[in-house]
mmCIF file of C-alpha atoms in Angstrom:
data_model
loop_
_atom_site.group_PDB
_atom_site.id
_atom_site.type_symbol
_atom_site.label_atom_id
_atom_site.label_comp_id
_atom_site.label_asym_id
_atom_site.label_seq_id
_atom_site.Cartn_x
_atom_site.Cartn_y
_atom_site.Cartn_z
ATOM 1 C CA MET A 1 140.883 86.905 136.545
ATOM 2 C CA LEU A 2 140.597 89.937 138.826
ATOM 3 C CA MET A 3 140.686 92.260 135.813
ATOM 4 C CA ASP A 4 137.871 90.347 134.154
ATOM 5 C CA LYS A 5 135.764 90.624 137.308
ATOM 6 C CA TRP A 6 136.505 94.341 137.527
ATOM 7 C CA GLN A 7 135.432 94.883 133.897
ATOM 8 C CA ARG A 8 132.179 93.043 134.577
ATOM 9 C CA ILE A 9 131.551 95.232 137.625
ATOM 10 C CA LYS A 10 132.229 98.391 135.573
ATOM 11 C CA GLN A 11 129.725 97.245 132.964
ATOM 12 C CA GLN A 12 127.020 96.508 135.525
ATOM 13 C CA ILE A 13 127.566 99.507 137.810
ATOM 14 C CA PRO A 14 128.038 102.938 136.152
ATOM 15 C CA MET A 15 131.189 104.673 137.363
ATOM 16 C CA ARG A 16 129.174 107.754 138.260
ATOM 17 C CA ILE A 17 127.562 105.762 141.121
ATOM 18 C CA ILE A 18 130.917 104.667 142.511
ATOM 19 C CA LYS A 19 132.516 108.096 142.148
ATOM 20 C CA SER A 20 129.468 109.821 143.696
ATOM 21 C CA GLY A 21 129.938 107.781 146.852
ATOM 22 C CA ILE A 22 133.657 108.518 146.933
ATOM 23 C CA ALA A 23 133.148 112.264 146.384
ATOM 24 C CA VAL A 24 130.466 112.545 149.102
ATOM 25 C CA ALA A 25 132.626 110.689 151.601
ATOM 26 C CA LEU A 26 135.742 112.776 150.809
ATOM 27 C CA ALA A 27 133.827 116.041 151.001
ATOM 28 C CA PHE A 28 132.358 115.106 154.403
ATOM 29 C CA VAL A 29 135.591 113.774 155.940
ATOM 30 C CA THR A 30 138.136 116.286 154.605
ATOM 31 C CA MET A 31 136.206 119.528 155.006
ATOM 32 C CA PRO A 32 137.054 120.061 158.739
ATOM 33 C CA LEU A 33 140.743 119.668 157.826
ATOM 34 C CA PHE A 34 140.790 122.656 155.470
ATOM 35 C CA ILE A 35 137.888 125.063 156.164
ATOM 36 C CA SER A 36 135.122 125.554 158.693
ATOM 37 C CA GLY A 37 131.634 124.906 157.392
ATOM 38 C CA THR A 38 128.745 122.510 157.297
ATOM 39 C CA GLN A 39 129.731 119.038 156.095
ATOM 40 C CA PHE A 40 126.152 118.319 155.026
ATOM 41 C CA TYR A 41 126.215 121.170 152.482
ATOM 42 C CA ALA A 42 129.583 120.025 151.227
ATOM 43 C CA SER A 43 128.189 116.539 150.658
ATOM 44 C CA ILE A 44 125.206 117.960 148.741
ATOM 45 C CA GLY A 45 127.540 119.997 146.521
ATOM 46 C CA ALA A 46 129.652 116.922 145.785
ATOM 47 C CA LEU A 47 126.623 114.741 145.046
ATOM 48 C CA ARG A 48 125.079 117.206 142.588
ATOM 49 C CA THR A 49 128.378 117.911 140.822
ATOM 50 C CA MET A 50 129.241 114.333 139.972
ATOM 51 C CA ARG A 51 128.282 113.659 136.338
ATOM 52 C CA GLU A 52 129.134 111.140 133.643
ATOM 53 C CA SER A 53 131.413 113.629 131.891
ATOM 54 C CA ILE A 54 133.776 116.425 132.833
ATOM 55 C CA ALA A 55 131.776 118.876 130.730
ATOM 56 C CA GLY A 56 128.643 117.847 132.597
ATOM 57 C CA SER A 57 130.339 118.519 135.969
ATOM 58 C CA ILE A 58 131.441 121.968 134.789
ATOM 59 C CA GLN A 59 127.925 122.771 133.650
ATOM 60 C CA ILE A 60 126.336 121.765 136.968
ATOM 61 C CA ILE A 61 129.019 123.705 138.916
ATOM 62 C CA ILE A 62 128.020 126.856 137.045
ATOM 63 C CA GLN A 63 124.334 126.182 137.707
ATOM 64 C CA GLN A 64 124.985 125.595 141.435
ATOM 65 C CA LEU A 65 127.049 128.766 141.782
ATOM 66 C CA ILE A 66 124.284 130.789 140.175
ATOM 67 C CA ALA A 67 121.614 129.089 142.247
ATOM 68 C CA ASN A 68 123.462 129.528 145.547
ATOM 69 C CA PHE A 69 124.269 133.178 144.864
ATOM 70 C CA VAL A 70 120.753 134.125 143.761
ATOM 71 C CA GLY A 71 119.145 132.101 146.557
ATOM 72 C CA PHE A 72 121.449 133.735 149.121
ATOM 73 C CA ALA A 73 120.706 137.217 147.749
ATOM 74 C CA PHE A 74 116.935 136.730 147.858
ATOM 75 C CA ALA A 75 117.102 135.181 151.345
ATOM 76 C CA ALA A 76 119.055 138.158 152.639
ATOM 77 C CA PHE A 77 116.715 140.702 150.992
ATOM 78 C CA PHE A 78 113.424 139.179 152.124
ATOM 79 C CA GLY A 79 114.840 138.282 155.537
ATOM 80 C CA PHE A 80 115.987 141.833 156.262
ATOM 81 C CA ILE A 81 112.922 143.568 154.777
ATOM 82 C CA PHE A 82 110.069 141.292 155.861
ATOM 83 C CA GLY A 83 111.636 139.326 158.669
ATOM 84 C CA ILE A 84 112.346 135.611 159.025
ATOM 85 C CA ASN A 85 108.990 133.853 158.801
ATOM 86 C CA ILE A 86 107.159 131.440 156.524
ATOM 87 C CA ILE A 87 105.312 134.269 154.725
ATOM 88 C CA SER A 88 108.520 136.017 153.664
ATOM 89 C CA VAL A 89 109.898 132.627 152.600
ATOM 90 C CA SER A 90 106.823 132.017 150.450
ATOM 91 C CA PHE A 91 106.968 135.386 148.705
ATOM 92 C CA GLY A 92 110.743 135.029 148.390
ATOM 93 C CA ILE A 93 110.344 131.756 146.547
ATOM 94 C CA MET A 94 107.799 133.243 144.129
ATOM 95 C CA ALA A 95 109.981 136.291 143.432
ATOM 96 C CA LEU A 96 113.074 134.080 143.059
ATOM 97 C CA PHE A 97 111.457 131.808 140.477
ATOM 98 C CA LEU A 98 110.134 134.771 138.493
ATOM 99 C CA VAL A 99 113.616 136.302 138.308
ATOM 100 C CA ILE A 100 115.199 133.003 137.276
ATOM 101 C CA LYS A 101 112.564 132.531 134.611
ATOM 102 C CA TYR A 102 112.722 135.945 132.993
ATOM 103 C CA ALA A 103 116.488 136.377 133.462
ATOM 104 C CA LYS A 104 116.933 132.960 131.766
ATOM 105 C CA LEU A 105 119.325 131.701 134.394
ATOM 106 C CA GLY A 106 118.967 128.135 133.278
ATOM 107 C CA ASP A 107 117.902 125.113 135.288
ATOM 108 C CA SER A 108 118.535 126.757 138.687
ATOM 109 C CA TYR A 109 115.007 126.769 140.147
ATOM 110 C CA LEU A 110 115.223 123.867 142.552
ATOM 111 C CA MET A 111 118.726 124.499 143.888
ATOM 112 C CA ALA A 112 118.097 128.238 144.350
ATOM 113 C CA GLY A 113 114.820 127.525 146.140
ATOM 114 C CA VAL A 114 116.466 125.022 148.454
ATOM 115 C CA THR A 115 119.229 127.500 149.174
ATOM 116 C CA LEU A 116 116.750 130.230 150.102
ATOM 117 C CA MET A 117 114.711 127.942 152.363
ATOM 118 C CA SER A 118 117.727 126.388 154.090
ATOM 119 C CA ILE A 119 119.052 129.843 154.916
ATOM 120 C CA MET A 120 115.807 131.515 156.010
ATOM 121 C CA LEU A 121 114.034 128.622 157.761
ATOM 122 C CA LEU A 122 117.071 127.651 159.810
ATOM 123 C CA ALA A 123 118.176 131.201 160.696
ATOM 124 C CA THR A 124 117.230 132.750 164.045
ATOM 125 C CA ASP A 125 118.132 136.367 163.435
ATOM 126 C CA ASP A 126 119.598 138.696 160.767
ATOM 127 C CA THR A 127 123.217 137.929 161.730
ATOM 128 C CA SER A 128 122.555 134.214 161.685
ATOM 129 C CA LEU A 129 120.916 134.601 158.230
ATOM 130 C CA ILE A 130 124.053 136.115 156.725
ATOM 131 C CA GLN A 131 126.284 133.581 158.430
ATOM 132 C CA ARG A 132 124.198 130.670 157.183
ATOM 133 C CA GLY A 133 124.235 132.125 153.689
ATOM 134 C CA PHE A 134 128.020 132.343 153.560
ATOM 135 C CA ASP A 135 128.316 128.950 155.220
ATOM 136 C CA ARG A 136 126.148 127.306 152.568
ATOM 137 C CA PHE A 137 127.956 129.064 149.707
ATOM 138 C CA ILE A 138 131.416 128.109 150.930
ATOM 139 C CA SER A 139 130.526 124.579 152.023
ATOM 140 C CA THR A 140 128.730 123.735 148.785
ATOM 141 C CA GLY A 141 131.643 125.174 146.808
ATOM 142 C CA TYR A 142 134.066 122.919 148.667
ATOM 143 C CA GLY A 143 131.957 119.879 147.841
ATOM 144 C CA MET A 144 131.848 120.857 144.179
ATOM 145 C CA ILE A 145 135.650 121.149 144.041
ATOM 146 C CA ILE A 146 136.065 117.708 145.626
ATOM 147 C CA ALA A 147 133.611 116.105 143.173
ATOM 148 C CA PHE A 148 135.316 117.718 140.197
ATOM 149 C CA ILE A 149 138.732 116.481 141.353
ATOM 150 C CA VAL A 150 137.323 112.976 141.831
ATOM 151 C CA ASN A 151 135.760 113.023 138.369
ATOM 152 C CA ILE A 152 138.941 114.040 136.590
ATOM 153 C CA THR A 153 141.308 111.769 138.573
ATOM 154 C CA ILE A 154 139.429 108.531 139.291
ATOM 155 C CA PHE A 155 138.586 106.680 136.092
ATOM 156 C CA ARG A 156 138.427 109.938 134.116
ATOM 157 C CA PRO A 157 135.667 109.758 131.470
ATOM 158 C CA LYS A 158 137.115 108.914 128.058
ATOM 159 C CA PHE A 159 134.179 110.473 126.239
ATOM 160 C CA SER A 160 133.618 114.025 127.399
ATOM 161 C CA ASN A 161 130.178 114.506 125.823
ATOM 162 C CA ASP A 162 131.516 117.391 123.713
ATOM 163 C CA ILE A 163 128.919 116.733 121.076
ATOM 164 C CA GLU A 164 126.116 116.810 123.608
ATOM 165 C CA MET A 165 127.339 120.087 125.137
ATOM 166 C CA ILE A 166 127.755 121.810 121.768
ATOM 167 C CA LEU A 167 124.323 120.664 120.594
ATOM 168 C CA THR A 168 122.812 121.977 123.830
ATOM 169 C CA MET A 169 124.413 125.386 123.220
ATOM 170 C CA ILE A 170 123.198 125.377 119.614
ATOM 171 C CA SER A 171 119.663 124.547 120.747
ATOM 172 C CA GLU A 172 119.685 127.389 123.291
ATOM 173 C CA LYS A 173 120.989 129.902 120.744
ATOM 174 C CA ILE A 174 118.438 128.901 118.142
ATOM 175 C CA ASP A 175 115.716 129.341 120.761
ATOM 176 C CA ARG A 176 117.061 132.830 121.527
ATOM 177 C CA TRP A 177 117.150 133.685 117.811
ATOM 178 C CA PHE A 178 113.542 132.551 117.450
ATOM 179 C CA ALA A 179 112.395 134.652 120.383
ATOM 180 C CA SER A 180 114.388 137.776 119.457
ATOM 181 C CA GLY A 181 112.734 140.716 117.741
ATOM 182 C CA SER A 182 115.923 142.616 117.045
ATOM 183 C CA LYS A 183 117.773 142.089 113.776
ATOM 184 C CA LYS A 184 121.023 143.183 115.446
ATOM 185 C CA GLU A 185 120.624 140.575 118.176
ATOM 186 C CA GLN A 186 119.686 137.940 115.597
ATOM 187 C CA GLY A 187 122.853 138.746 113.668
ATOM 188 C CA THR A 188 124.957 138.306 116.812
ATOM 189 C CA ILE A 189 123.301 134.995 117.634
ATOM 190 C CA PHE A 190 123.761 133.816 114.039
ATOM 191 C CA ASN A 191 127.513 134.440 114.289
ATOM 192 C CA GLN A 192 127.600 132.439 117.526
ATOM 193 C CA LEU A 193 125.655 129.652 115.828
ATOM 194 C CA SER A 194 128.183 129.572 112.996
ATOM 195 C CA GLU A 195 131.047 129.241 115.490
ATOM 196 C CA SER A 196 129.279 126.440 117.347
ATOM 197 C CA THR A 197 128.584 124.621 114.089
ATOM 198 C CA ASP A 198 132.268 124.832 113.133
ATOM 199 C CA GLN A 199 133.205 123.447 116.556
ATOM 200 C CA LEU A 200 130.737 120.613 116.108
ATOM 201 C CA GLU A 201 132.123 119.676 112.725
ATOM 202 C CA SER A 202 135.702 119.700 113.986
ATOM 203 C CA LYS A 203 134.820 117.473 116.964
ATOM 204 C CA ILE A 204 133.055 114.774 114.999
ATOM 205 C CA GLY A 205 136.071 113.434 113.134
ATOM 206 C CA LEU A 206 138.150 113.345 116.310
ATOM 207 C CA ILE A 207 135.766 111.440 118.545
ATOM 208 C CA ARG A 208 133.717 109.368 116.123
ATOM 209 C CA GLN A 209 135.923 106.319 116.445
ATOM 210 C CA ASP A 210 135.858 106.586 120.221
ATOM 211 C CA MET A 211 132.072 106.753 120.101
ATOM 212 C CA ARG A 212 131.848 103.622 117.993
ATOM 213 C CA THR A 213 133.923 101.786 120.546
ATOM 214 C CA LYS A 214 132.194 103.200 123.654
ATOM 215 C CA ILE A 215 128.599 102.749 122.539
ATOM 216 C CA ALA A 216 129.177 99.069 121.817
ATOM 217 C CA THR A 217 129.234 98.332 125.561
ATOM 218 C CA ARG A 218 126.177 97.888 127.761
ATOM 219 C CA ASN A 219 127.658 100.423 130.126
ATOM 220 C CA ASP A 220 126.862 103.305 127.760
ATOM 221 C CA LYS A 221 123.143 102.759 127.193
ATOM 222 C CA ARG A 222 122.373 105.816 129.332
ATOM 223 C CA LEU A 223 124.895 107.869 127.341
ATOM 224 C CA GLN A 224 123.082 106.919 124.151
ATOM 225 C CA HIS A 225 119.765 108.010 125.610
ATOM 226 C CA LYS A 226 121.218 111.327 126.790
ATOM 227 C CA ILE A 227 122.742 112.245 123.439
ATOM 228 C CA PHE A 228 119.608 111.030 121.656
ATOM 229 C CA ALA A 229 117.411 113.348 123.786
ATOM 230 C CA THR A 230 119.791 116.263 123.296
ATOM 231 C CA ILE A 231 119.826 115.874 119.530
ATOM 232 C CA MET A 232 116.030 115.611 119.463
ATOM 233 C CA ASN A 233 115.729 118.839 121.428
ATOM 234 C CA SER A 234 118.159 120.580 119.098
ATOM 235 C CA THR A 235 116.290 119.311 116.040
ATOM 236 C CA ARG A 236 112.952 120.493 117.369
ATOM 237 C CA GLN A 237 114.362 123.978 117.931
ATOM 238 C CA GLU A 238 115.741 124.017 114.414
ATOM 239 C CA LEU A 239 112.381 122.939 113.075
ATOM 240 C CA ARG A 240 110.770 125.929 114.807
ATOM 241 C CA ILE A 241 113.147 128.215 112.932
ATOM 242 C CA ILE A 242 112.453 126.562 109.606
ATOM 243 C CA LYS A 243 108.713 126.890 110.147
ATOM 244 C CA ALA A 244 109.186 130.567 110.923
ATOM 245 C CA LEU A 245 111.372 131.339 107.904
ATOM 246 C CA GLY A 246 108.375 132.404 105.868
ATOM 247 C CA VAL A 247 108.042 135.663 107.828
ATOM 248 C CA PHE A 248 111.431 136.996 106.627
ATOM 249 C CA GLU A 249 112.714 138.216 103.314
ATOM 250 C CA ARG A 250 114.693 135.626 101.356
ATOM 251 C CA ASP A 251 118.062 137.455 101.594
ATOM 252 C CA GLU A 252 117.680 137.812 105.363
ATOM 253 C CA TYR A 253 117.304 134.143 106.170
ATOM 254 C CA GLY A 254 119.144 132.402 103.353
ATOM 255 C CA SER A 255 122.376 132.054 105.298
ATOM 256 C CA LEU A 256 120.504 130.976 108.427
ATOM 257 C CA TYR A 257 118.710 128.295 106.456
ATOM 258 C CA THR A 258 122.019 127.034 105.056
ATOM 259 C CA LEU A 259 123.430 126.868 108.603
ATOM 260 C CA ILE A 260 120.432 124.955 109.969
ATOM 261 C CA HIS A 261 120.533 122.492 107.100
ATOM 262 C CA SER A 262 124.215 121.840 107.809
ATOM 263 C CA LEU A 263 123.225 121.078 111.402
ATOM 264 C CA PHE A 264 120.739 118.521 110.188
ATOM 265 C CA VAL A 265 123.448 116.801 108.187
ATOM 266 C CA ILE A 266 125.828 116.806 111.141
ATOM 267 C CA GLU A 267 123.193 115.425 113.487
ATOM 268 C CA HIS A 268 122.289 112.783 110.948
ATOM 269 C CA ASP A 269 125.906 111.589 110.886
ATOM 270 C CA ILE A 270 126.076 111.502 114.683
ATOM 271 C CA ILE A 271 122.877 109.487 114.934
ATOM 272 C CA ILE A 272 124.023 107.054 112.272
ATOM 273 C CA ASP A 273 127.108 106.353 114.420
ATOM 274 C CA ILE A 274 125.374 106.199 117.776
ATOM 275 C CA PHE A 275 122.068 104.537 117.073
ATOM 276 C CA ALA A 276 122.869 101.750 114.611
ATOM 277 C CA MET A 277 120.862 99.432 116.835
ATOM 278 C CA GLU A 278 117.578 97.572 116.403
ATOM 279 C CA SER A 279 116.208 98.917 119.662
ATOM 280 C CA TYR A 280 116.163 102.523 118.389
ATOM 281 C CA ARG A 281 114.256 101.970 115.150
ATOM 282 C CA HIS A 282 110.847 102.343 116.765
ATOM 283 C CA TYR A 283 111.920 105.674 118.297
ATOM 284 C CA TRP A 284 112.808 107.054 114.883
ATOM 285 C CA GLU A 285 109.585 105.895 113.273
ATOM 286 C CA LEU A 286 107.526 107.702 115.905
ATOM 287 C CA ILE A 287 109.608 110.863 115.855
ATOM 288 C CA ILE A 288 109.682 111.213 112.059
ATOM 289 C CA HIS A 289 105.954 110.512 111.827
ATOM 290 C CA ASP A 290 105.173 113.174 114.434
ATOM 291 C CA THR A 291 107.506 115.668 112.734
ATOM 292 C CA LYS A 292 105.837 115.104 109.386
ATOM 293 C CA ASN A 293 102.398 115.737 110.858
ATOM 294 C CA GLU A 294 103.639 118.833 112.676
ATOM 295 C CA ILE A 295 104.985 120.358 109.469
ATOM 296 C CA TYR A 296 101.769 119.693 107.556
ATOM 297 C CA ARG A 297 99.628 121.200 110.349
ATOM 298 C CA SER A 298 101.799 124.294 110.439
ATOM 299 C CA MET A 299 101.569 124.811 106.671
ATOM 300 C CA GLN A 300 97.827 124.188 106.523
ATOM 301 C CA ASP A 301 96.752 126.106 109.625
ATOM 302 C CA HIS A 302 98.992 129.171 109.404
ATOM 303 C CA LEU A 303 101.699 129.743 106.836
ATOM 304 C CA ILE A 304 99.915 128.778 103.620
ATOM 305 C CA TYR A 305 96.600 130.485 104.241
ATOM 306 C CA THR A 306 97.635 133.629 106.115
ATOM 307 C CA HIS A 307 101.045 134.592 104.780
ATOM 308 C CA PRO A 308 100.887 137.704 102.582
ATOM 309 C CA ARG A 309 103.952 137.054 100.434
ATOM 310 C CA PHE A 310 103.919 134.193 97.970
ATOM 311 C CA ASN A 311 107.708 134.278 97.384
ATOM 312 C CA ASP A 312 108.335 133.710 101.083
ATOM 313 C CA THR A 313 105.998 130.711 101.035
ATOM 314 C CA VAL A 314 107.861 129.198 98.088
ATOM 315 C CA ALA A 315 111.146 129.655 99.942
ATOM 316 C CA LEU A 316 109.632 128.024 102.990
ATOM 317 C CA MET A 317 108.488 125.095 100.882
ATOM 318 C CA HIS A 318 112.017 124.750 99.537
ATOM 319 C CA ALA A 319 113.353 124.617 103.095
ATOM 320 C CA LEU A 320 110.788 122.032 104.037
ATOM 321 C CA THR A 321 111.635 119.981 100.936
ATOM 322 C CA ILE A 322 115.247 119.737 102.050
ATOM 323 C CA TYR A 323 114.141 118.830 105.570
ATOM 324 C CA PHE A 324 111.865 116.108 104.270
ATOM 325 C CA ASP A 325 114.830 114.749 102.339
ATOM 326 C CA TYR A 326 116.743 114.620 105.577
ATOM 327 C CA LEU A 327 113.907 112.778 107.335
ATOM 328 C CA SER A 328 113.538 110.479 104.337
ATOM 329 C CA THR A 329 117.167 109.486 104.685
ATOM 330 C CA MET A 330 116.665 108.718 108.357
ATOM 331 C CA MET A 331 113.535 106.675 107.697
ATOM 332 C CA THR A 332 115.314 104.712 105.000
ATOM 333 C CA TYR A 333 118.100 103.970 107.477
ATOM 334 C CA VAL A 334 115.612 103.009 110.169
ATOM 335 C CA ARG A 335 113.880 100.487 107.952
ATOM 336 C CA SER A 336 116.975 99.052 106.312
ATOM 337 C CA GLY A 337 116.408 100.666 102.963
ATOM 338 C CA GLU A 338 112.843 99.499 102.297
ATOM 339 C CA GLY A 339 111.397 101.608 99.500
ATOM 340 C CA GLU A 340 107.940 101.991 101.022
ATOM 341 C CA ALA A 341 109.498 103.701 104.054
ATOM 342 C CA CYS A 342 109.736 107.029 102.202
ATOM 343 C CA GLU A 343 106.439 107.078 100.300
ATOM 344 C CA TRP A 344 105.192 110.066 102.289
ATOM 345 C CA THR A 345 108.111 112.191 101.100
ATOM 346 C CA GLN A 346 107.383 111.777 97.413
ATOM 347 C CA SER A 347 104.778 114.570 97.251
ATOM 348 C CA ILE A 348 104.947 117.447 99.711
ATOM 349 C CA SER A 349 103.498 120.205 97.497
ATOM 350 C CA LEU A 350 100.044 121.208 98.597
ATOM 351 C CA PRO A 351 97.347 122.126 96.040
ATOM 352 C CA GLU A 352 97.433 125.746 97.301
ATOM 353 C CA ILE A 353 101.129 126.006 96.444
ATOM 354 C CA GLU A 354 100.621 124.584 92.971
ATOM 355 C CA ALA A 355 97.747 127.022 92.319
ATOM 356 C CA ALA A 356 99.872 129.929 93.559
ATOM 357 C CA GLU A 357 102.678 128.914 91.221
ATOM 358 C CA GLU A 358 100.338 128.907 88.239
ATOM 359 C CA GLN A 359 98.969 132.316 89.232
ATOM 360 C CA ASP A 360 102.491 133.730 89.605
ATOM 361 C CA LYS A 361 103.379 132.603 86.097
#
């Protein structure tokens, strides 16, 4: 009887909520026993570190360490150079955000800004500024350690979100490849992409059965949404690459195209497992419809009319054909195999392409 009640509670209240409360309390109560510092900062570190997966906790720990260090460094610099006042805080925030943006330090804006303000606005002199900076860094670090220990010891997550983390890394690397102008850097990123894809393929077989079991419970609706959003972000980044393939020689991007297509297949398999639910069909209809329109606009407004090399355009069309096949499969799945669901994939060749083919012959 008690076990049944406990299972119902677990389904209605996500474990992250319970463990967050435990971690905050432990960080606040135990900190004076081990180190001197500010218990409030320790509680903040614990609260931000608690995530639904161990991998998520590790990721946020890294972000917090970066944010605290950068925020501390900027607070010290602007405090010593310009003094401790609201003007130096304002310029410090602007400079801090610019550095985070162009150094691509990830999602560290808010935490770094809060660190800078808490150090500068509460400090009374230069010595106090340094002391408060170290205090925040050490106290927050203690809270992060407590939260991580709680997450791995109390009802440890069975599903570590490995797929989500790998897809996030793939998405970031594809974005870097797209923005890079160096062939050497693109080659390095491509090798990293290949390694991540291999990791993704090896993980799927191991955790697929666990996913099927976990996603069947109401407790994992949020997990479904998180992975869904991550896959969509990854797919959008890959689509950007495919749309840009026309600006490269065929032998330069052939292997990259093969890699990206393999990612589509992998993501398709993941989605089939995770989202075999009526409630997600509408999402897929909207996403596939928007993607179709985006591809057509790109071809009509830029690639088809302005690209100087016909062979590259044909190669691009081949890539898009494969991608439409992928979307067609998803639409068929979404609509339970109805034939009319894929009518828009039956003809993707534009008149300009057909005319160019005749001229080439």
